[in-house]
Coordinates of C-alpha atoms and ligand atoms in Angstrom, one line a residue:
X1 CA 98.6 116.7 171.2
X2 CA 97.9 117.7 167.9
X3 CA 97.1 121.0 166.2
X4 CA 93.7 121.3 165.7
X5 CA 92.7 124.5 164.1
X6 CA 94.2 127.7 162.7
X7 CA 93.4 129.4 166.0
X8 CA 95.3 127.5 168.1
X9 CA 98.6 129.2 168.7
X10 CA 101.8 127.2 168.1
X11 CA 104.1 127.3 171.3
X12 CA 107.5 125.8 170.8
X13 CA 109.9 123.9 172.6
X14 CA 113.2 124.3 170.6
X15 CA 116.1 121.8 170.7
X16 CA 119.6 123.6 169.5
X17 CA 120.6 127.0 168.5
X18 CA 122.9 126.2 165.9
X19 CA 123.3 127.8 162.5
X20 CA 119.3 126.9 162.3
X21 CA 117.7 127.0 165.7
X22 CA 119.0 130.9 165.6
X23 CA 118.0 131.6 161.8
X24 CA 114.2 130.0 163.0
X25 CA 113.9 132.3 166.2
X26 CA 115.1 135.1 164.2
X27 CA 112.5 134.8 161.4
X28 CA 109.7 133.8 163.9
X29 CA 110.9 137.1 166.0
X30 CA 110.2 139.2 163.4
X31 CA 106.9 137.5 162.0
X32 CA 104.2 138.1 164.5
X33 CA 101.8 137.2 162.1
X34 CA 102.6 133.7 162.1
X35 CA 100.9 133.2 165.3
X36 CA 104.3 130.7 166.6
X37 CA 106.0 131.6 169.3
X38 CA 109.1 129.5 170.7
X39 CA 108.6 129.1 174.9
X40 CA 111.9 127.7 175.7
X41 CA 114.7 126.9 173.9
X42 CA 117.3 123.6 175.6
X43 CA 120.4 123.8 174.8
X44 CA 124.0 121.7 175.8
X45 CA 126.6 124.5 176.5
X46 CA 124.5 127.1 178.9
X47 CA 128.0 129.3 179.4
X48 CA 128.1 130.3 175.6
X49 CA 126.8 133.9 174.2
X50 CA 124.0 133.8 171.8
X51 CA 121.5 136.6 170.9
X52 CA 118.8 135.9 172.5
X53 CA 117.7 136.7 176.1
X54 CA 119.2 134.4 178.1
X55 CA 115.7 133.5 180.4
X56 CA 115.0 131.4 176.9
X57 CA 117.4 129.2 177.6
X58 CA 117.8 125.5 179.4
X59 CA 119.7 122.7 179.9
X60 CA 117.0 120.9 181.1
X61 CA 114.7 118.8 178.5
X62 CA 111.5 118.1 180.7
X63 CA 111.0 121.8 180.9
X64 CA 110.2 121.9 177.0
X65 CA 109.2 118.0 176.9
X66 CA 106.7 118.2 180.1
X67 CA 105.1 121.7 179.4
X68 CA 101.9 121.2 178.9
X69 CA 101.4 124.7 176.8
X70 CA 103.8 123.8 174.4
X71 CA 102.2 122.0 171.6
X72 CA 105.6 121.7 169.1
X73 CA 108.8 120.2 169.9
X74 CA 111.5 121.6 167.2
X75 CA 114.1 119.4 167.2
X76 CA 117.5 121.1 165.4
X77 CA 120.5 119.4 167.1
X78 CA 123.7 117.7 165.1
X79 CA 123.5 114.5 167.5
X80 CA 121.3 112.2 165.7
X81 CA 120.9 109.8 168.7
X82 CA 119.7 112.4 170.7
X83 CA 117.7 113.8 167.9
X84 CA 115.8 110.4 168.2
X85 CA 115.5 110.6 171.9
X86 CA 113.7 114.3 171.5
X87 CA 111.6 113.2 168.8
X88 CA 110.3 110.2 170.3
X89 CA 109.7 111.8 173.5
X90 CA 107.6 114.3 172.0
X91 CA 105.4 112.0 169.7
X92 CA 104.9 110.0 173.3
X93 CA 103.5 112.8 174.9
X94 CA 101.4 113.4 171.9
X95 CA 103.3 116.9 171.0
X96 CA 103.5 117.2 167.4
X97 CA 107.1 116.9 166.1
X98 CA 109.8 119.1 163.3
X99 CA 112.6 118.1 162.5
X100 CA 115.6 118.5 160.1
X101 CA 117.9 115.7 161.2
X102 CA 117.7 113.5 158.2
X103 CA 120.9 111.0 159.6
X104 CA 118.6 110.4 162.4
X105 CA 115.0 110.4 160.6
X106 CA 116.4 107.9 157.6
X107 CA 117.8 105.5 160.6
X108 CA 114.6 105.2 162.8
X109 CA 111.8 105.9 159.8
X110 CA 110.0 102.6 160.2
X111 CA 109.6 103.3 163.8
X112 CA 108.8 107.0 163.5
X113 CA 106.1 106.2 161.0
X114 CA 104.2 103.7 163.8
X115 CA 104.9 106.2 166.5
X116 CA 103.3 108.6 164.7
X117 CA 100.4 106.2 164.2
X118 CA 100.1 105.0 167.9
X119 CA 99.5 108.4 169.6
X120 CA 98.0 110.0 166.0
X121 CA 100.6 112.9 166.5
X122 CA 102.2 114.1 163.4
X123 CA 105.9 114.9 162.9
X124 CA 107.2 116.7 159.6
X125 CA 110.7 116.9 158.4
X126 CA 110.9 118.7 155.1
X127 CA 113.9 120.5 155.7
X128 CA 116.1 117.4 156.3
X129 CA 116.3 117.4 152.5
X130 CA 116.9 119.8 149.9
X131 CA 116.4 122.6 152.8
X132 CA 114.6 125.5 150.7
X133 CA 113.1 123.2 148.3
X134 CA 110.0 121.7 149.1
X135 CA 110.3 118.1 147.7
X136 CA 109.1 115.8 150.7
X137 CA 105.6 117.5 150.5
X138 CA 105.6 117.0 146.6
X139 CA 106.0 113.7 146.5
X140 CA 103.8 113.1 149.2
X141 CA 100.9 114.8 147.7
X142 CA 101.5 115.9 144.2
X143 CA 103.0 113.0 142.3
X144 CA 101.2 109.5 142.3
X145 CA 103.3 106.3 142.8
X146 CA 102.4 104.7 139.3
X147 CA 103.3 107.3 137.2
X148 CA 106.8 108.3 139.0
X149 CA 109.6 107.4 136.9
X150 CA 112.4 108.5 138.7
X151 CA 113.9 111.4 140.8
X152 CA 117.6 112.2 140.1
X153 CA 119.3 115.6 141.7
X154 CA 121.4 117.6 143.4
X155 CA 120.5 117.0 147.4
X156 CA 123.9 117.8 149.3
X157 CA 124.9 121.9 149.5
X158 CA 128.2 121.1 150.6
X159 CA 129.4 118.7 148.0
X160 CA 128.1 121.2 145.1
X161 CA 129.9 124.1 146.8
X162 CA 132.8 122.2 147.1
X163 CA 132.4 121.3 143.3
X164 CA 131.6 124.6 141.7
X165 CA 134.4 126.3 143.6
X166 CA 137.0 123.4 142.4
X167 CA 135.7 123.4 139.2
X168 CA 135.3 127.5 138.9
X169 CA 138.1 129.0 140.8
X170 CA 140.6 126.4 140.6
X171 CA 140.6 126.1 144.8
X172 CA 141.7 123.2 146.4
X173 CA 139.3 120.9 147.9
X174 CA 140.5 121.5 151.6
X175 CA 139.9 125.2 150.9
X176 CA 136.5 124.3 149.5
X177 CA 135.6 122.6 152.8
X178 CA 136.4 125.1 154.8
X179 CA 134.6 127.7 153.0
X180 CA 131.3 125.4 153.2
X181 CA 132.2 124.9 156.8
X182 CA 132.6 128.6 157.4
X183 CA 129.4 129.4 155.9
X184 CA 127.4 126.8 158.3
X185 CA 126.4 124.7 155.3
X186 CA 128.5 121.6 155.9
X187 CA 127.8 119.0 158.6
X188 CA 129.6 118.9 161.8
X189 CA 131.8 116.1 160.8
X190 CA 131.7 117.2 157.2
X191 CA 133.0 113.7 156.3
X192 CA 129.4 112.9 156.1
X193 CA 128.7 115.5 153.5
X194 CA 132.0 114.8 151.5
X195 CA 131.9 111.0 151.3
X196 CA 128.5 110.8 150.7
X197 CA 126.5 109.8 153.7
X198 CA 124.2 113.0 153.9
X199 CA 123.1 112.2 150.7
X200 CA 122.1 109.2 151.3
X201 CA 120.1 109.8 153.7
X202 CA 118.5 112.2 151.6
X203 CA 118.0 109.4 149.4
X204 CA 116.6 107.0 152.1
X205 CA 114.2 109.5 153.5
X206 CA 113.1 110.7 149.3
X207 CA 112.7 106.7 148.9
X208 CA 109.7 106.7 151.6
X209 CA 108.4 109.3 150.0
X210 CA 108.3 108.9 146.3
X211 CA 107.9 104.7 146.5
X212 CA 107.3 103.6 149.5
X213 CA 110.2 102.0 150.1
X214 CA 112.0 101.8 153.5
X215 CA 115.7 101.1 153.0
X216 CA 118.7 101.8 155.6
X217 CA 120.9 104.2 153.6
X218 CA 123.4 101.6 154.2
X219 CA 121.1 100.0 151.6
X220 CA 122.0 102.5 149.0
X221 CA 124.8 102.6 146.6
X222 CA 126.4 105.3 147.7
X223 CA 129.6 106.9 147.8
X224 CA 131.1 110.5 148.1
X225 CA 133.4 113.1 146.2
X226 CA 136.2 112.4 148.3
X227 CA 138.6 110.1 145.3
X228 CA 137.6 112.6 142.6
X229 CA 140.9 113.7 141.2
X230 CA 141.7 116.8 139.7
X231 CA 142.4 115.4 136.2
X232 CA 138.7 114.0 136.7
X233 CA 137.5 117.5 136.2
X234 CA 139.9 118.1 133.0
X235 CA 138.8 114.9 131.9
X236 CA 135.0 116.3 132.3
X237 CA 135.6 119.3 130.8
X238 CA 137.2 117.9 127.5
X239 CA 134.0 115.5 126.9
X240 CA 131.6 118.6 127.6
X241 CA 130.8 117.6 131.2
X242 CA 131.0 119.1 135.0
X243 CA 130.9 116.8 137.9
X244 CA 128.2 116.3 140.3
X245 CA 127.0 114.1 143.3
X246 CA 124.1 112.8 141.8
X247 CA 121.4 111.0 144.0
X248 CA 118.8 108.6 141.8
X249 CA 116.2 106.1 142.3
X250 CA 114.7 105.6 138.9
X251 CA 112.1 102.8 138.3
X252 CA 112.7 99.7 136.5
X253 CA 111.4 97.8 133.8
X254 CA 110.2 94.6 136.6
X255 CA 109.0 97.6 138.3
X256 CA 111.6 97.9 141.1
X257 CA 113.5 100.5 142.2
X258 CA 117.2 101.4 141.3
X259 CA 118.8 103.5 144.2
X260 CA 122.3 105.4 144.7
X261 CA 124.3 108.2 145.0
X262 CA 127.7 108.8 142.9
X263 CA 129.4 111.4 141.1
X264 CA 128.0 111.9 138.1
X265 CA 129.0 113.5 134.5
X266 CA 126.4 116.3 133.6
X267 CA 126.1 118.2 130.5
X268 CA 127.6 121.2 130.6
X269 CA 124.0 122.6 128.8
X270 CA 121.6 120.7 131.5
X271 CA 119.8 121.7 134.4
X272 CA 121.7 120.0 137.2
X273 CA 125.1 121.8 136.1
X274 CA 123.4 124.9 136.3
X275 CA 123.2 124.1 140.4
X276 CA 126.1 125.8 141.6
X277 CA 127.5 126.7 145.4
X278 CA 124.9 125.2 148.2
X279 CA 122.1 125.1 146.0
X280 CA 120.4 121.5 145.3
X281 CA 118.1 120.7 142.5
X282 CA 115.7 118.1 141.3
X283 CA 114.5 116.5 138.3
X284 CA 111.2 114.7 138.7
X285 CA 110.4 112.6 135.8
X286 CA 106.8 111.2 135.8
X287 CA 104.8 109.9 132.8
X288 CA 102.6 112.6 132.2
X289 CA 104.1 115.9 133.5
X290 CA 107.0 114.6 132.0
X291 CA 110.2 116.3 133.8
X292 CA 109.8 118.7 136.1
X293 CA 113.2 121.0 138.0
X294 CA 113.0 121.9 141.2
X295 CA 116.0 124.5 142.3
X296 CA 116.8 126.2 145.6
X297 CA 119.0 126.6 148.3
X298 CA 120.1 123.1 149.9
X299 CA 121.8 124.3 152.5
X300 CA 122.2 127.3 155.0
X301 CA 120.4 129.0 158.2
X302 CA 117.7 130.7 156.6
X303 CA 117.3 127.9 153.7
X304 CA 117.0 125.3 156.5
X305 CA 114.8 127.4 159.0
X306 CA 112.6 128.3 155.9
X307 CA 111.6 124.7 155.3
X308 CA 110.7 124.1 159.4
X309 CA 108.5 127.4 159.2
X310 CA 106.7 125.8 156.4
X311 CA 106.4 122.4 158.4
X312 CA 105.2 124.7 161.4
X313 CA 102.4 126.5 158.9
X314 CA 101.3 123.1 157.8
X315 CA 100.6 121.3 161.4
X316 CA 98.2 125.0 161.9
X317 CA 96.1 123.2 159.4
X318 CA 96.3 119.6 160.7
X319 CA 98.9 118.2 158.0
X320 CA 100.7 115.0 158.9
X321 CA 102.4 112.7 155.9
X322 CA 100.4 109.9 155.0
X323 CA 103.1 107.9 153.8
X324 CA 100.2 106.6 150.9
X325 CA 103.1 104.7 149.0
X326 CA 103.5 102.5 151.7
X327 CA 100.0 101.5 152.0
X328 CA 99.8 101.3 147.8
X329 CA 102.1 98.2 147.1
X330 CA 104.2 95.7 149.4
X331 CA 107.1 97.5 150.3
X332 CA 109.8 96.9 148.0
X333 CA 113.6 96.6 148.6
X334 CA 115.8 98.8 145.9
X335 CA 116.6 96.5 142.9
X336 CA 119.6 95.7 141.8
X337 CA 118.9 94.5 138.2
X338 CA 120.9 97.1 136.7
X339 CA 124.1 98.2 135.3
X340 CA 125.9 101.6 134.7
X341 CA 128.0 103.4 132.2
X342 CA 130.7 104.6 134.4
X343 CA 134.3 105.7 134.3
X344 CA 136.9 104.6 136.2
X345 CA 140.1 106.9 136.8
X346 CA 142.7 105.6 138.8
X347 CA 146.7 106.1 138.8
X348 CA 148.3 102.5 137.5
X349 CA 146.3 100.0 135.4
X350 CA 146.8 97.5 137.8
X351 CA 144.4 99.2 141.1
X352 CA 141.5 98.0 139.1
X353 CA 140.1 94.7 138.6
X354 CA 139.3 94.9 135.0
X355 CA 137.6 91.5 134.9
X356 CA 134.9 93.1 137.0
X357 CA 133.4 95.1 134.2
X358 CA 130.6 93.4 131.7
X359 CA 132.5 95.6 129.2
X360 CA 134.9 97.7 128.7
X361 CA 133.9 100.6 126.2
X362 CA 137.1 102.8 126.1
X363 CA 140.5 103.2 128.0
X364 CA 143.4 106.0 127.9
X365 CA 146.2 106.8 130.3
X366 CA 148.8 109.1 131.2
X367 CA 151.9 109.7 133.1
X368 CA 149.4 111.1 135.7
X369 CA 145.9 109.5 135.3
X370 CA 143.9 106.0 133.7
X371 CA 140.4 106.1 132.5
X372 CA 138.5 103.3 132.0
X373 CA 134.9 103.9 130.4
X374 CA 132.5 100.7 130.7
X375 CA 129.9 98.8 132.1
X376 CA 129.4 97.9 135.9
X377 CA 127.0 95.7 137.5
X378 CA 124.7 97.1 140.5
X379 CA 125.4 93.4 141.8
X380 CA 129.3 94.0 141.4
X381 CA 128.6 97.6 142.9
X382 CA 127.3 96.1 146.4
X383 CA 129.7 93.4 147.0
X384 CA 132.9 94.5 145.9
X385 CA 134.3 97.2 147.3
X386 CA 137.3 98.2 144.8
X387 CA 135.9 101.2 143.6
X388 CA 135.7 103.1 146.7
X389 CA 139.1 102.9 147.8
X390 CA 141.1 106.1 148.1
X391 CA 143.1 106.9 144.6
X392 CA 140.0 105.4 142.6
X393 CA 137.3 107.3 141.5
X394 CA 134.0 106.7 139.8
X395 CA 131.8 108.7 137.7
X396 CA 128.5 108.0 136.1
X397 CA 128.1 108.8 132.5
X398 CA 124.4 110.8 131.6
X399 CA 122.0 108.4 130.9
X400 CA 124.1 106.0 132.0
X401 CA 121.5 103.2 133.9
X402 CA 121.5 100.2 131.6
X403 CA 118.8 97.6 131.7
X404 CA 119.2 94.1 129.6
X405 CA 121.4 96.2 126.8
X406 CA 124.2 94.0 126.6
X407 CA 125.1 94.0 122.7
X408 CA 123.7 97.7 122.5
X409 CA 127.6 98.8 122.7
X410 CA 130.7 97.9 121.0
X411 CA 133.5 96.6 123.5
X412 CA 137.0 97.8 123.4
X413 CA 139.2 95.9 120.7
X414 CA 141.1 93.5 122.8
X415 CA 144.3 95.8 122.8
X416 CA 143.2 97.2 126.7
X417 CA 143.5 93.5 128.1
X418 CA 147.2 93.2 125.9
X419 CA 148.6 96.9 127.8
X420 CA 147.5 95.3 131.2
X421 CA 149.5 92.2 130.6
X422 CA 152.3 94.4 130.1
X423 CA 152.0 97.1 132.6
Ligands
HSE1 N1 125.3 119.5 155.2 C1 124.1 119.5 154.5 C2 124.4 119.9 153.1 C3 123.2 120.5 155.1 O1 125.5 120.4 152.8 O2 123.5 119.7 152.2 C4 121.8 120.5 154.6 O3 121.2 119.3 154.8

């Protein structure tokens, strides 16, 4: 069933009463006007004390999944397979579908799409990324495909928080993570925020959205903060950086896409290390708005449950992503025709296979810490696996996405390749 006008009253079936599900019944509790009221709420753990009245509560699906009053199923549970199950139910029986489980929505999209289309039943998922800020809808409607140069940003809260207290208090990264975790912003196994995953899910899900391209996260380039080293920050800090998990997909020359997720050096005077704590931000970069910031909270009850309350508002009016960049041009895999300015830090020259760079730019090392500066291959990225293992970090330099450049920069003098031989 879909929506169909502004009269119709939204009655929800609610999946979870985490961090989220409570922060949505809250802000719908105190809302009348927004005409959304949840029916019944399922739930795993029926012997644990929430604040609500306990007759909203089930453990029992069909009650929410067959009720033929409730019109939207709001999915906000941690277990992405049965996140899919939920979801797919309710788009069967035609009930219109939120959700904010972007592990689970970036792993099924092609199927979720075509659901969708069989039993013409929308489902909307803006707060699975960037929680507050309101990006899927934006590059849905607002920006078109051929004029989209790239989107680069900040799109995991936990990783930033981590970051900015690291980099701004001088705690320790275990510290960090709890924090995050205390505050509800980090995932339940927060390995998936720290090396990386979430955001690359983000990034799978953003790809759909801005270019029509349907990539497995796995897909991605991707990797996490969990190698960064403290001396990485020092080392930051002396060039006029911070450190950030950045996730791209910038458009190529051939017209293809370049996709990942890494640390990232940012000016110490640009937007994205203005982003501190859980917030996320966005730089949209299209040919004639030119660049364009988006900012908000990434992370968080009320951030979250703000972004499903907008998804709620826009099935009262009958809204449902057309996914238009799919149906524009042949759906494209994310190129790899690319190379990066990176550094490499690492503790003993010999970790890192230095024959695997097109260049090397520059090199110093100390008793504690190497840093290599120099050109990487996307193709060298995806099949070796070197620079993800623990005690080597990577860091892209700003601007750093090189296309068919090679005599652009000056290679180290040939006295880096004459240390190695003695180390
Ligand atoms: N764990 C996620 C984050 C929650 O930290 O960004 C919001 O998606």
């Amino acid at each position: 069933m879909s929506i169909q006008n502004q009269q119709t009253k939204i009655v929800i079936g609610l999946f979870g009463f985490g961090v989220v599900g409570e922060g949505l019944y809250q802000v719908l509790a105190n809302t009348p006007t927004l005409q959304a009221q949840i029916k019944k709420v399922c739930i795993k753990h029926p012997d644990k004390k929430r604040n609500a009245p306990p007759g909203l509560f089930t453990t029992d699906a069909s009650l929410l999944l067959d009720d033929p009053e409730i019109n939207v199923i709001v999915e906000l549970i941690d277990d992405a397979d049965a996140a899919y199950g939920i979801v797919t139910s309710a788009l069967r029986r035609r009930k219109a579908a939120v959700s904010a489980n972007k592990k689970m929505i970036a792993a099924h999209l092609p199927e979720l799409i075509e659901l969708q289309a069989i039993h013409d039943t929308p489902f909307l998922y803006e707060a699975a990324c960037c929680a507050s800020i309101p990006v899927i809808r934006n590059l849905e409607e607002y920006y078109d495909n051929d004029l989209l140069h790239g989107i680069s940003g900040i799109v995991n809260g936990s990783t930033n928080y981590i970051l900015t207290r690291i980099s701004e208090d001088e705690i320790s990264p275990e510290e960090a993570l709890l924090e995050a975790q205390l505050a509800g912003f980090a995932e339940r196994d927060p390995s998936l925020d720290v090396h990386g995953h979430d955001a690359a899910n983000k990034l799978s899900i953003l790809l759909a959205h801005a270019y029509g391209i349907l990539a497995q996260p796995d897909e991605l380039i991707y990797t996490g903060i969990q190698n960064l080293h403290e001396k990485d920050a020092l080392f930051a800090r002396e060039k006029g950086y911070e450190i950030k998990l950045v996730a791209t997909a910038q458009k190529l020359k051939n017209g293809r896409i370049a996709a990942f997720v890494l640390p990232h050096f940012v000016p110490r005077s640009g937007q994205l290390a203005g982003v501190r704590n859980e917030y996320n931000g966005i730089i949209i970069e299209s040919s004639l708005a030119d660049k364009q910031f988006f900012y908000g909270k990434g992370a968080g009850s009320f951030p979250t449950a703000s972004a499903v309350l907008s998804d709620l508002s826009a099935l009262r009016y009958n809204y449902r992503y057309e996914y238009k960049k799919l149906h524009y041009q042949p759906a494209g895999r994310p190129g790899h025709d690319f190379s990066l300015k990176v550094c490499i830090s690492f503790k003993g020259l010999l970790q890192v296979p230095h024959e695997r760079f097109d260049r090397i730019l520059e090199w110093s090392s100390n008793a504690q810490r190497c840093h290599i500066t120099g050109i990487l291959s996307a193709a060298e990225l995806v099949s070796g696996n070197w620079w993800k293992q623990p005690g080597i970090s990577l860091i892209v330099y700003p601007d750093g996405l090189r296309e068919n450049d090679r005599d652009t920069e000056i290679p180290v003098s040939s006295g880096f390749v004459e240390v190695l031989a003695e180390a």
